[in-house]
């Protein structure tokens, strides 16, 4: 599917009303507004053009296109889509040099077939500011960037940074108005953090796609959001570049989720999320390096389980005060199977299970969840999404060597680290079994042959 991008001049105090479009089967032009709230980013970076801005803009385009084309309508095999797009950029020759790297990283991340080209962007004024901006001295006093999603891992990452160093850092956050909760999570945690820590700057940016086209016709958006981490990183790289070349970007994610070992063979490859996979991060670094940027993107927790992150958190008191406001759920809005509709997270998706296991390790597995895996009320275990795959995964013993093979099938990894990565998954499985032994129902234990 070929996607076109329309960029009009910005109005006063607004970001350009960018439209993403395509031709449907009736050859009609479908155009949808891409919403970008740029104010907070601009007040800090003081930039609305240049290479960093173009990177951020590409992140917005990719995120919007990912949502624009529902997989059930546009996939060629039930999942993957063929996407052709021209990205309008200011520095055409520079971005042409990174074309192959961008195609590779996006194809790996989203599981689609991206065919990318770049064209010269004619519209130069994409944002008209009407408010005060921060000084250069203020901006350049910050030493690094940390992604802050409102999830438990990013919370631990931020707490560790703030409690272990007096260096000023920037917390970069994104939210999508169509998916309720992330902004509220971020705001609640920020409010508590700010009472103790003053050496950080919080930048929250809204980027989302309208639920109707420009003619007011309601439409269905793609909910998988595989490209969200790319938008996150593009936003962080933009902020880092405004501070100075070489400014580091931190992406706090436990190694188990980063690697995302498939639960079953059918979940290998593109159907397995790769939002912080080591190969993906390396490809993003390759892409920006081709553009002449030197920003290390680092995951300090790639060799830790989620439980180990919590156990080793540098400020346990702050973690205890804030963890309840974080959310780990991958299916937050899908409440059909929930027993407790008012709960903040489902309790049965893999991120929720990893969350419960990690909280159990520090004595805090006491949250109310949508469905308690050990005591489901509305549906039997076999009818709950992802639970049969989870049980199959945990029922079959896996050696370090087995896990190594599965990880290499699921994505390229540096061979000198494969055993370490496999050890993270192995330890996570052991922690899950310990959790089930301690708290699991008789039914779960019987299904997993746990005495």
CSV table of C-alpha atoms in Angstrom, one decimal:
chain,number,residue,atom,x,y,z
A,1,UNK,CA,0.0,0.0,0.0
A,2,UNK,CA,1.4,3.4,-1.0
A,3,UNK,CA,0.9,6.0,1.7
A,4,UNK,CA,1.1,9.7,0.9
A,5,UNK,CA,2.0,12.5,3.3
A,6,UNK,CA,0.6,16.0,3.1
A,7,UNK,CA,2.2,18.8,5.1
A,8,UNK,CA,0.5,22.2,5.1
A,9,UNK,CA,2.0,25.4,6.6
A,10,UNK,CA,1.5,25.7,10.4
A,11,UNK,CA,-1.0,28.1,11.9
A,12,UNK,CA,-0.2,30.3,14.8
A,13,UNK,CA,0.5,28.4,18.0
A,14,UNK,CA,-0.1,25.1,16.2
A,15,UNK,CA,1.8,22.2,14.6
A,16,UNK,CA,1.2,21.5,11.0
A,17,UNK,CA,-2.0,19.6,10.3
A,18,UNK,CA,-0.2,16.7,8.6
A,19,UNK,CA,-2.4,14.2,6.8
A,20,UNK,CA,-1.6,10.6,6.0
A,21,UNK,CA,-3.5,9.1,3.1
A,22,UNK,CA,-4.0,6.2,0.6
A,23,UNK,CA,-6.3,5.1,-2.1
A,24,UNK,CA,-8.9,2.6,-1.2
A,25,UNK,CA,-10.3,-0.2,-3.4
A,26,UNK,CA,-12.7,2.3,-5.0
A,27,UNK,CA,-9.8,4.5,-5.9
A,28,UNK,CA,-11.0,7.1,-3.4
A,29,UNK,CA,-8.5,9.2,-1.5
A,30,UNK,CA,-8.6,8.5,2.2
A,31,UNK,CA,-6.9,11.1,4.3
A,32,UNK,CA,-6.5,11.1,8.1
A,33,UNK,CA,-5.1,13.8,10.4
A,34,UNK,CA,-1.9,13.1,12.3
A,35,UNK,CA,-2.1,14.9,15.6
A,36,UNK,CA,1.2,16.2,17.1
A,37,UNK,CA,1.4,18.3,20.2
A,38,UNK,CA,4.9,19.8,19.8
A,39,UNK,CA,4.9,22.5,22.4
A,40,UNK,CA,6.8,20.8,25.2
A,41,UNK,CA,9.4,19.5,22.8
A,42,UNK,CA,9.9,22.9,21.2
A,43,UNK,CA,10.2,24.7,24.6
A,44,UNK,CA,13.1,22.5,25.5
A,45,UNK,CA,14.9,21.9,22.1
A,46,UNK,CA,14.1,25.3,20.6
A,47,UNK,CA,14.3,23.6,17.2
A,48,UNK,CA,11.7,23.2,14.5
A,49,UNK,CA,14.0,22.2,11.6
A,50,UNK,CA,17.3,20.4,11.1
A,51,UNK,CA,18.3,16.8,11.3
A,52,UNK,CA,17.0,16.1,14.8
A,53,UNK,CA,13.6,17.5,13.9
A,54,UNK,CA,13.5,15.4,10.7
A,55,UNK,CA,14.2,12.3,12.7
A,56,UNK,CA,11.4,13.1,15.1
A,57,UNK,CA,9.1,13.8,12.2
A,58,UNK,CA,9.9,10.5,10.6
A,59,UNK,CA,9.1,8.8,13.9
A,60,UNK,CA,5.7,10.5,13.8
A,61,UNK,CA,5.1,9.5,10.2
A,62,UNK,CA,6.0,5.8,11.0
A,63,UNK,CA,3.8,5.7,14.0
A,64,UNK,CA,0.9,7.2,12.1
A,65,UNK,CA,1.3,4.9,9.1
A,66,UNK,CA,1.5,1.9,11.4
A,67,UNK,CA,-1.9,2.9,12.9
A,68,UNK,CA,-3.4,4.0,9.6
A,69,UNK,CA,-3.3,0.5,8.0
A,70,UNK,CA,-5.2,-2.2,10.0
A,71,UNK,CA,-3.4,-5.5,9.5
A,72,UNK,CA,-6.7,-7.5,9.0
A,73,UNK,CA,-7.4,-5.3,6.0
A,74,UNK,CA,-3.9,-4.6,4.6
A,75,UNK,CA,-1.8,-7.7,5.5
A,76,UNK,CA,-0.5,-10.0,2.8
A,77,UNK,CA,-0.2,-13.1,5.1
A,78,UNK,CA,-2.4,-12.3,8.1
A,79,UNK,CA,0.2,-10.1,9.7
A,80,UNK,CA,2.7,-8.4,7.4
A,81,UNK,CA,1.8,-5.4,5.3
A,82,UNK,CA,3.6,-4.0,2.2
A,83,UNK,CA,4.1,-0.3,2.9
A,84,UNK,CA,5.5,2.2,0.3
A,85,UNK,CA,6.2,5.8,1.5
A,86,UNK,CA,8.1,8.9,0.6
A,87,UNK,CA,9.3,10.8,3.7
A,88,UNK,CA,9.6,14.5,3.2
A,89,UNK,CA,12.9,15.7,4.8
A,90,UNK,CA,14.9,18.9,4.8
A,91,UNK,CA,18.3,17.3,4.3
A,92,UNK,CA,17.6,15.0,1.4
A,93,UNK,CA,21.1,13.8,0.5
A,94,UNK,CA,21.9,13.0,4.1
A,95,UNK,CA,18.8,10.9,4.6
A,96,UNK,CA,19.2,9.1,1.3
A,97,UNK,CA,22.4,7.6,2.8
A,98,UNK,CA,20.4,6.0,5.6
A,99,UNK,CA,17.6,4.5,3.5
A,100,UNK,CA,18.7,0.9,3.7
A,101,UNK,CA,19.2,1.0,7.5
A,102,UNK,CA,15.8,2.6,8.1
A,103,UNK,CA,14.0,0.0,5.9
A,104,UNK,CA,15.8,-2.8,7.8
A,105,UNK,CA,15.0,-1.6,11.3
A,106,UNK,CA,11.4,-0.9,10.5
A,107,UNK,CA,10.8,-4.2,8.8
A,108,UNK,CA,12.4,-6.0,11.8
A,109,UNK,CA,10.4,-3.9,14.3
A,110,UNK,CA,6.9,-4.1,12.8
A,111,UNK,CA,7.2,-7.3,10.8
A,112,UNK,CA,6.2,-5.4,7.6
A,113,UNK,CA,7.8,-4.9,4.2
A,114,UNK,CA,8.8,-1.2,4.1
A,115,UNK,CA,9.8,0.4,0.8
A,116,UNK,CA,11.1,3.8,1.7
A,117,UNK,CA,12.3,6.8,-0.3
A,118,UNK,CA,12.9,10.5,0.6
A,119,UNK,CA,11.9,13.7,-1.1
A,120,UNK,CA,12.7,17.3,-0.4
A,121,UNK,CA,10.3,18.9,2.0
A,122,UNK,CA,9.0,22.2,0.6
A,123,UNK,CA,7.1,23.3,3.7
A,124,UNK,CA,9.7,24.7,6.1
A,125,UNK,CA,7.4,26.2,8.8
A,126,UNK,CA,5.8,23.2,10.6
A,127,UNK,CA,5.3,24.9,14.0
A,128,UNK,CA,4.6,28.5,15.1
A,129,UNK,CA,5.5,29.1,18.8
A,130,UNK,CA,3.8,31.6,20.9
A,131,UNK,CA,5.2,30.8,24.3
A,132,UNK,CA,8.4,31.2,26.3
A,133,UNK,CA,11.3,28.7,25.6
A,134,UNK,CA,14.1,27.5,27.8
A,135,UNK,CA,17.6,29.0,27.5
A,136,UNK,CA,20.5,27.2,25.8
A,137,UNK,CA,22.4,27.0,29.1
A,138,UNK,CA,19.4,25.2,30.8
A,139,UNK,CA,19.1,22.7,28.0
A,140,UNK,CA,22.8,21.9,27.8
A,141,UNK,CA,23.1,21.3,31.5
A,142,UNK,CA,21.3,18.0,31.0
A,143,UNK,CA,23.6,15.0,30.6
A,144,UNK,CA,21.4,12.1,29.2
A,145,UNK,CA,17.9,11.1,28.1
A,146,UNK,CA,15.8,8.4,29.6
A,147,UNK,CA,12.6,7.0,28.0
A,148,UNK,CA,9.7,7.2,30.5
A,149,UNK,CA,6.6,5.4,29.3
A,150,UNK,CA,4.8,5.0,32.6
A,151,UNK,CA,5.6,1.3,32.7
A,152,UNK,CA,7.3,-0.4,35.6
A,153,UNK,CA,10.7,-0.9,33.9
A,154,UNK,CA,11.0,2.7,32.8
A,155,UNK,CA,10.0,3.7,36.4
A,156,UNK,CA,12.9,1.6,37.8
A,157,UNK,CA,15.2,3.0,35.2
A,158,UNK,CA,14.3,6.6,36.1
A,159,UNK,CA,14.5,6.0,39.9
A,160,UNK,CA,18.0,4.4,39.5
A,161,UNK,CA,19.2,7.4,37.4
A,162,UNK,CA,17.9,10.0,39.8
A,163,UNK,CA,18.9,8.3,43.0
A,164,UNK,CA,22.5,7.4,41.9
A,165,UNK,CA,23.6,10.6,40.3
A,166,UNK,CA,23.1,14.3,40.6
A,167,UNK,CA,23.5,14.7,36.8
A,168,UNK,CA,20.5,16.4,35.2
A,169,UNK,CA,18.5,14.1,33.0
A,170,UNK,CA,15.6,14.5,30.6
A,171,UNK,CA,12.6,12.1,30.8
A,172,UNK,CA,11.0,11.7,27.4
A,173,UNK,CA,7.4,10.5,27.4
A,174,UNK,CA,4.8,9.8,24.6
A,175,UNK,CA,1.1,9.3,24.9
A,176,UNK,CA,-1.7,8.5,22.4
A,177,UNK,CA,-5.1,10.1,23.2
A,178,UNK,CA,-6.8,7.0,21.7
A,179,UNK,CA,-5.3,4.7,24.3
A,180,UNK,CA,-6.4,5.9,27.8
A,181,UNK,CA,-4.1,5.6,30.7
A,182,UNK,CA,-0.5,6.3,29.7
A,183,UNK,CA,-0.7,10.1,30.2
A,184,UNK,CA,-2.3,9.6,33.6
A,185,UNK,CA,0.3,7.1,34.7
A,186,UNK,CA,3.1,9.4,33.7
A,187,UNK,CA,1.6,12.4,35.4
A,188,UNK,CA,1.0,10.6,38.7
A,189,UNK,CA,4.5,9.2,38.8
A,190,UNK,CA,6.1,12.5,37.8
A,191,UNK,CA,4.2,14.3,40.6
A,192,UNK,CA,5.6,11.9,43.2
A,193,UNK,CA,9.2,11.9,41.8
A,194,UNK,CA,9.3,15.7,41.7
A,195,UNK,CA,8.7,15.9,45.5
A,196,UNK,CA,12.1,14.2,46.0
A,197,UNK,CA,14.1,14.8,42.9
A,198,UNK,CA,14.6,18.2,41.2
A,199,UNK,CA,17.4,17.3,38.7
A,200,UNK,CA,15.3,16.2,35.8
A,201,UNK,CA,13.2,17.8,33.1
A,202,UNK,CA,10.0,16.0,32.0
A,203,UNK,CA,8.9,16.2,28.3
A,204,UNK,CA,5.5,14.7,27.5
A,205,UNK,CA,4.4,14.6,23.9
A,206,UNK,CA,1.2,13.6,22.3
A,207,UNK,CA,1.3,11.9,18.9
A,208,UNK,CA,-1.7,10.0,17.5
A,209,UNK,CA,-3.9,9.5,14.5
A,210,UNK,CA,-7.5,10.6,14.3
A,211,UNK,CA,-10.2,8.0,14.5
A,212,UNK,CA,-12.0,9.5,11.5
A,213,UNK,CA,-10.9,10.7,8.1
A,214,UNK,CA,-10.9,14.3,7.1
A,215,UNK,CA,-14.5,14.0,5.8
A,216,UNK,CA,-15.7,12.8,9.3
A,217,UNK,CA,-16.1,9.1,8.4
A,218,UNK,CA,-15.2,6.9,11.3
A,219,UNK,CA,-12.5,4.4,10.6
A,220,UNK,CA,-10.7,1.5,12.3
A,221,UNK,CA,-7.1,2.0,13.4
A,222,UNK,CA,-4.5,-0.7,13.9
A,223,UNK,CA,-4.1,-1.4,17.6
A,224,UNK,CA,-0.8,-3.4,17.8
A,225,UNK,CA,1.4,-0.2,17.9
A,226,UNK,CA,4.6,-2.1,17.1
A,227,UNK,CA,6.2,1.2,16.0
A,228,UNK,CA,5.7,3.1,19.2
A,229,UNK,CA,9.2,2.4,20.4
A,230,UNK,CA,10.6,3.9,17.2
A,231,UNK,CA,8.7,7.1,17.8
A,232,UNK,CA,9.9,7.1,21.4
A,233,UNK,CA,13.5,6.8,20.3
A,234,UNK,CA,13.2,9.4,17.5
A,235,UNK,CA,11.8,11.8,20.1
A,236,UNK,CA,14.6,11.0,22.5
A,237,UNK,CA,17.3,11.4,19.7
A,238,UNK,CA,15.8,14.8,18.8
A,239,UNK,CA,16.1,16.0,22.4
A,240,UNK,CA,19.6,14.5,22.8
A,241,UNK,CA,20.8,16.2,19.6
A,242,UNK,CA,19.5,19.5,20.8
A,243,UNK,CA,21.7,19.1,23.9
A,244,UNK,CA,24.8,18.1,21.9
A,245,UNK,CA,26.2,15.3,19.8
A,246,UNK,CA,27.1,12.3,21.9
A,247,UNK,CA,24.3,12.8,24.5
A,248,UNK,CA,23.3,9.3,25.6
A,249,UNK,CA,19.8,7.8,25.3
A,250,UNK,CA,18.7,5.2,27.9
A,251,UNK,CA,15.9,2.7,27.2
A,252,UNK,CA,15.1,0.9,30.4
A,253,UNK,CA,13.7,-2.6,29.7
A,254,UNK,CA,14.2,-5.9,31.3
A,255,UNK,CA,16.1,-8.5,29.2
A,256,UNK,CA,13.2,-10.9,29.1
A,257,UNK,CA,10.8,-8.5,27.4
A,258,UNK,CA,13.7,-7.1,25.2
A,259,UNK,CA,14.4,-10.6,23.9
A,260,UNK,CA,10.8,-11.7,23.9
A,261,UNK,CA,11.4,-15.4,23.7
A,262,UNK,CA,8.4,-16.8,21.8
A,263,UNK,CA,5.9,-18.8,23.8
A,264,UNK,CA,5.2,-21.1,20.9
A,265,UNK,CA,6.8,-21.7,17.5
A,266,UNK,CA,3.9,-19.9,15.9
A,267,UNK,CA,4.8,-16.7,17.7
A,268,UNK,CA,8.3,-16.6,16.4
A,269,UNK,CA,9.6,-13.9,14.0
A,270,UNK,CA,7.4,-11.0,13.1
A,271,UNK,CA,4.5,-12.0,15.5
A,272,UNK,CA,6.9,-11.5,18.4
A,273,UNK,CA,7.3,-7.9,19.7
A,274,UNK,CA,10.7,-6.4,19.3
A,275,UNK,CA,10.4,-2.9,20.8
A,276,UNK,CA,13.7,-3.1,22.7
A,277,UNK,CA,15.4,-6.1,21.0
A,278,UNK,CA,19.2,-5.7,20.9
A,279,UNK,CA,19.3,-6.1,17.1
A,280,UNK,CA,16.6,-3.4,16.7
A,281,UNK,CA,18.5,-1.0,19.0
A,282,UNK,CA,21.7,-1.7,17.1
A,283,UNK,CA,19.9,-0.9,13.8
A,284,UNK,CA,18.6,2.4,15.1
A,285,UNK,CA,22.2,3.3,16.1
A,286,UNK,CA,23.3,2.3,12.6
A,287,UNK,CA,20.6,4.5,11.0
A,288,UNK,CA,21.5,7.7,12.9
A,289,UNK,CA,25.2,7.0,12.5
A,290,UNK,CA,24.6,7.1,8.7
A,291,UNK,CA,23.2,10.6,9.3
A,292,UNK,CA,26.3,11.7,11.1
A,293,UNK,CA,24.9,11.5,14.7
A,294,UNK,CA,26.7,10.0,17.6
A,295,UNK,CA,24.2,9.0,20.2
A,296,UNK,CA,24.7,5.8,22.1
A,297,UNK,CA,21.3,4.1,22.8
A,298,UNK,CA,21.8,1.8,25.8
A,299,UNK,CA,19.7,-0.6,27.8
A,300,UNK,CA,21.3,-1.0,31.1
A,301,UNK,CA,19.0,-3.9,32.1
A,302,UNK,CA,19.4,-6.2,29.1
A,303,UNK,CA,20.9,-8.9,31.2
A,304,UNK,CA,18.5,-8.6,34.1
A,305,UNK,CA,15.0,-10.1,34.7
A,306,UNK,CA,12.2,-7.8,35.7
A,307,UNK,CA,12.4,-9.2,39.2
A,308,UNK,CA,16.1,-8.5,39.4
A,309,UNK,CA,15.4,-4.9,38.3
A,310,UNK,CA,13.0,-4.5,41.2
A,311,UNK,CA,15.3,-6.3,43.7
A,312,UNK,CA,18.2,-4.1,42.9
A,313,UNK,CA,16.4,-0.7,42.6
A,314,UNK,CA,18.5,2.0,44.1
A,315,UNK,CA,15.6,3.7,46.0
A,316,UNK,CA,13.2,1.1,47.3
A,317,UNK,CA,11.1,3.7,49.2
A,318,UNK,CA,10.4,5.6,46.0
A,319,UNK,CA,9.7,2.3,44.1
A,320,UNK,CA,7.1,1.4,46.8
A,321,UNK,CA,5.6,4.8,46.6
A,322,UNK,CA,5.2,4.8,42.8
A,323,UNK,CA,4.9,1.2,41.4
A,324,UNK,CA,1.1,1.1,41.8
A,325,UNK,CA,0.8,4.0,39.4
A,326,UNK,CA,2.8,2.2,36.7
A,327,UNK,CA,1.2,-0.1,34.1
A,328,UNK,CA,2.7,-3.1,32.4
A,329,UNK,CA,-0.4,-4.4,30.6
A,330,UNK,CA,-0.3,-5.1,26.9
A,331,UNK,CA,-4.1,-5.3,26.6
A,332,UNK,CA,-5.2,-2.5,28.8
A,333,UNK,CA,-8.4,-1.7,26.9
A,334,UNK,CA,-9.5,-5.2,26.1
A,335,UNK,CA,-11.7,-5.9,29.0
A,336,UNK,CA,-14.0,-8.6,27.6
A,337,UNK,CA,-12.3,-11.4,29.6
A,338,UNK,CA,-11.8,-9.4,32.8
A,339,UNK,CA,-13.5,-10.3,36.0
A,340,UNK,CA,-12.8,-6.9,37.6
A,341,UNK,CA,-13.5,-4.3,35.0
A,342,UNK,CA,-12.2,-1.4,37.2
A,343,UNK,CA,-8.7,-3.0,37.5
A,344,UNK,CA,-5.8,-1.0,35.9
A,345,UNK,CA,-4.4,-4.1,34.0
A,346,UNK,CA,-5.5,-7.4,32.8
A,347,UNK,CA,-3.3,-9.7,34.8
A,348,UNK,CA,-3.1,-12.5,32.2
A,349,UNK,CA,-1.0,-11.1,29.3
A,350,UNK,CA,2.7,-11.9,29.4
A,351,UNK,CA,3.8,-8.5,30.5
A,352,UNK,CA,1.3,-8.7,33.4
A,353,UNK,CA,2.5,-12.1,34.4
A,354,UNK,CA,6.1,-10.9,34.4
A,355,UNK,CA,5.0,-7.9,36.5
A,356,UNK,CA,3.3,-10.2,39.1
A,357,UNK,CA,6.3,-12.4,39.2
A,358,UNK,CA,8.7,-9.5,39.8
A,359,UNK,CA,6.5,-7.9,42.4
A,360,UNK,CA,6.2,-11.3,44.2
A,361,UNK,CA,10.0,-11.3,44.5
A,362,UNK,CA,9.9,-8.1,46.6
A,363,UNK,CA,6.7,-9.0,48.5
A,364,UNK,CA,4.4,-6.7,46.6
A,365,UNK,CA,2.3,-9.1,44.4
A,366,UNK,CA,-1.0,-7.8,46.0
A,367,UNK,CA,-2.5,-5.7,43.2
A,368,UNK,CA,-6.0,-6.1,41.9
A,369,UNK,CA,-5.9,-7.3,38.3
A,370,UNK,CA,-8.6,-7.8,35.7
A,371,UNK,CA,-8.4,-11.6,35.9
A,372,UNK,CA,-6.4,-13.5,38.5
A,373,UNK,CA,-4.6,-16.3,36.7
A,374,UNK,CA,-4.9,-18.4,39.8
A,375,UNK,CA,-8.6,-17.8,40.3
A,376,UNK,CA,-10.5,-16.9,37.1
A,377,UNK,CA,-14.2,-16.3,37.5
A,378,UNK,CA,-15.8,-15.6,34.1
A,379,UNK,CA,-13.9,-18.0,31.8
A,380,UNK,CA,-11.9,-21.2,32.3
A,381,UNK,CA,-8.1,-21.0,31.8
A,382,UNK,CA,-8.3,-22.5,28.3
A,383,UNK,CA,-10.6,-19.7,27.1
A,384,UNK,CA,-8.5,-16.8,28.4
A,385,UNK,CA,-6.3,-15.0,25.7
A,386,UNK,CA,-2.6,-16.1,25.8
A,387,UNK,CA,-3.0,-18.4,28.8
A,388,UNK,CA,-2.9,-21.7,26.8
A,389,UNK,CA,0.2,-20.6,25.1
A,390,UNK,CA,1.7,-19.5,28.4
A,391,UNK,CA,0.9,-22.9,29.9
A,392,UNK,CA,2.5,-24.7,27.0
A,393,UNK,CA,5.6,-22.6,27.3
A,394,UNK,CA,5.9,-23.3,31.0
A,395,UNK,CA,5.0,-27.0,30.7
A,396,UNK,CA,7.9,-27.8,28.5
A,397,UNK,CA,11.4,-27.7,30.2
A,398,UNK,CA,14.0,-25.6,28.2
A,399,UNK,CA,17.7,-25.8,28.6
A,400,UNK,CA,20.0,-22.8,28.1
A,401,UNK,CA,20.9,-24.4,24.7
A,402,UNK,CA,17.2,-24.7,23.7
A,403,UNK,CA,16.7,-21.0,24.6
A,404,UNK,CA,19.7,-20.0,22.6
A,405,UNK,CA,18.4,-21.6,19.5
A,406,UNK,CA,14.9,-20.1,19.9
A,407,UNK,CA,16.4,-16.6,20.5
A,408,UNK,CA,18.5,-16.8,17.3
A,409,UNK,CA,15.5,-17.9,15.3
A,410,UNK,CA,13.6,-15.0,16.7
A,411,UNK,CA,16.1,-12.3,15.7
A,412,UNK,CA,19.8,-11.7,15.1
A,413,UNK,CA,21.9,-11.4,18.3
A,414,UNK,CA,25.7,-11.0,18.9
A,415,UNK,CA,27.0,-14.5,19.2
A,416,UNK,CA,29.3,-13.6,22.1
A,417,UNK,CA,26.3,-12.6,24.2
A,418,UNK,CA,23.8,-15.3,23.3
A,419,UNK,CA,24.5,-17.5,26.3
A,420,UNK,CA,24.0,-14.5,28.6
A,421,UNK,CA,20.7,-13.6,26.9
A,422,UNK,CA,19.6,-17.2,27.2
A,423,UNK,CA,20.4,-17.1,30.9
A,424,UNK,CA,18.1,-14.2,31.4
A,425,UNK,CA,15.2,-16.1,29.9
A,426,UNK,CA,16.2,-19.2,31.9
A,427,UNK,CA,16.2,-17.3,35.2
A,428,UNK,CA,12.8,-15.7,34.4
A,429,UNK,CA,11.2,-19.1,33.8
A,430,UNK,CA,12.6,-20.3,37.1
A,431,UNK,CA,11.2,-17.2,38.8
A,432,UNK,CA,7.8,-17.9,37.2
A,433,UNK,CA,7.8,-21.5,38.5
A,434,UNK,CA,8.8,-20.3,42.0
A,435,UNK,CA,5.8,-17.8,41.9
A,436,UNK,CA,3.4,-20.6,40.9
A,437,UNK,CA,4.8,-22.9,43.5
A,438,UNK,CA,4.3,-20.2,46.2
A,439,UNK,CA,0.9,-18.9,45.1
A,440,UNK,CA,-0.5,-20.9,42.3
A,441,UNK,CA,-3.8,-22.7,42.3
A,442,UNK,CA,-4.1,-26.5,42.3
A,443,UNK,CA,-5.4,-26.4,38.7
A,444,UNK,CA,-2.4,-24.4,37.5
A,445,UNK,CA,0.0,-26.7,39.4
A,446,UNK,CA,-1.6,-29.8,37.9
A,447,UNK,CA,-1.4,-28.4,34.4
A,448,UNK,CA,2.3,-27.7,34.9
A,449,UNK,CA,3.0,-30.9,36.8
A,450,UNK,CA,4.1,-29.0,39.9
A,451,UNK,CA,3.8,-31.0,43.1
